[in-house]
């Protein structure tokens, strides 16, 4: 497909890497050839690049496949996910899973994104409920409206929580920001 036909949000392969069009604006100047001013995001690394394209450059369109899978277990740094329809297991390395493991417990669901059978991202649910395993006790008189303390969750993630939250409580965490939302 030629770059002049690409729209914002489309995913394509360029120089062996997968990109998504963040901004895609055709530019026509007097006496000059038309070109495309674009901002593209590398799907694997998340880096955003600004680049100009000729309108007749060729790129290969691709599709990101998303599949909900269940996280089963970890065996020597290999994380196993199961397709709930076919019961096939998918082993992934720590690099492929990334920070998603801070929010996933055994038997929890995650979205696996892949392009051409290559896993590019593991996304946990937007909100997860996790139990606090370590937490400092609140100190009497140490109260203010925005007083926070550190709490270690069952996955090993450390988040800031209000003073009234204590050890063994279950809290809801926003996986996009890693912030405490509420006590469950």
C-alpha angles and dihedrals in degrees: 000000000000120000091239089068097051119107133199111285097026119131122223143166119243126169089353093302130106118239137178121211108242095173124008117182126169113219125200119186126182113268092000132097116262117255140177121248106206145175111205131185122215103231095210100046102022092230115149119218131189114217142160120227132194109241092239099051114123123231131170115245117221137184127230110224115209122199129175110228135174120242107230112175148316121250116183095327095318114115118208123212125183128215104229093211102048099019089228114151122227118202115208131184126233089257092055094047096044120169093344089092089069087072105032126092125184112288093018122130127247136175114243114203119199141171119205091348091306115121111230103169143010113207123193121211115283092251129027132185112223134174122240112238100176127025136155114242117249114258117229111250091017094111132128131146095264101032110143136178134194121261128186115219129211091262092054095255116138117215135173113250135178118268095253092064113095140188116291091027117128115229136187116238129194105230093203093062103015091233132141113254107174147328112263 
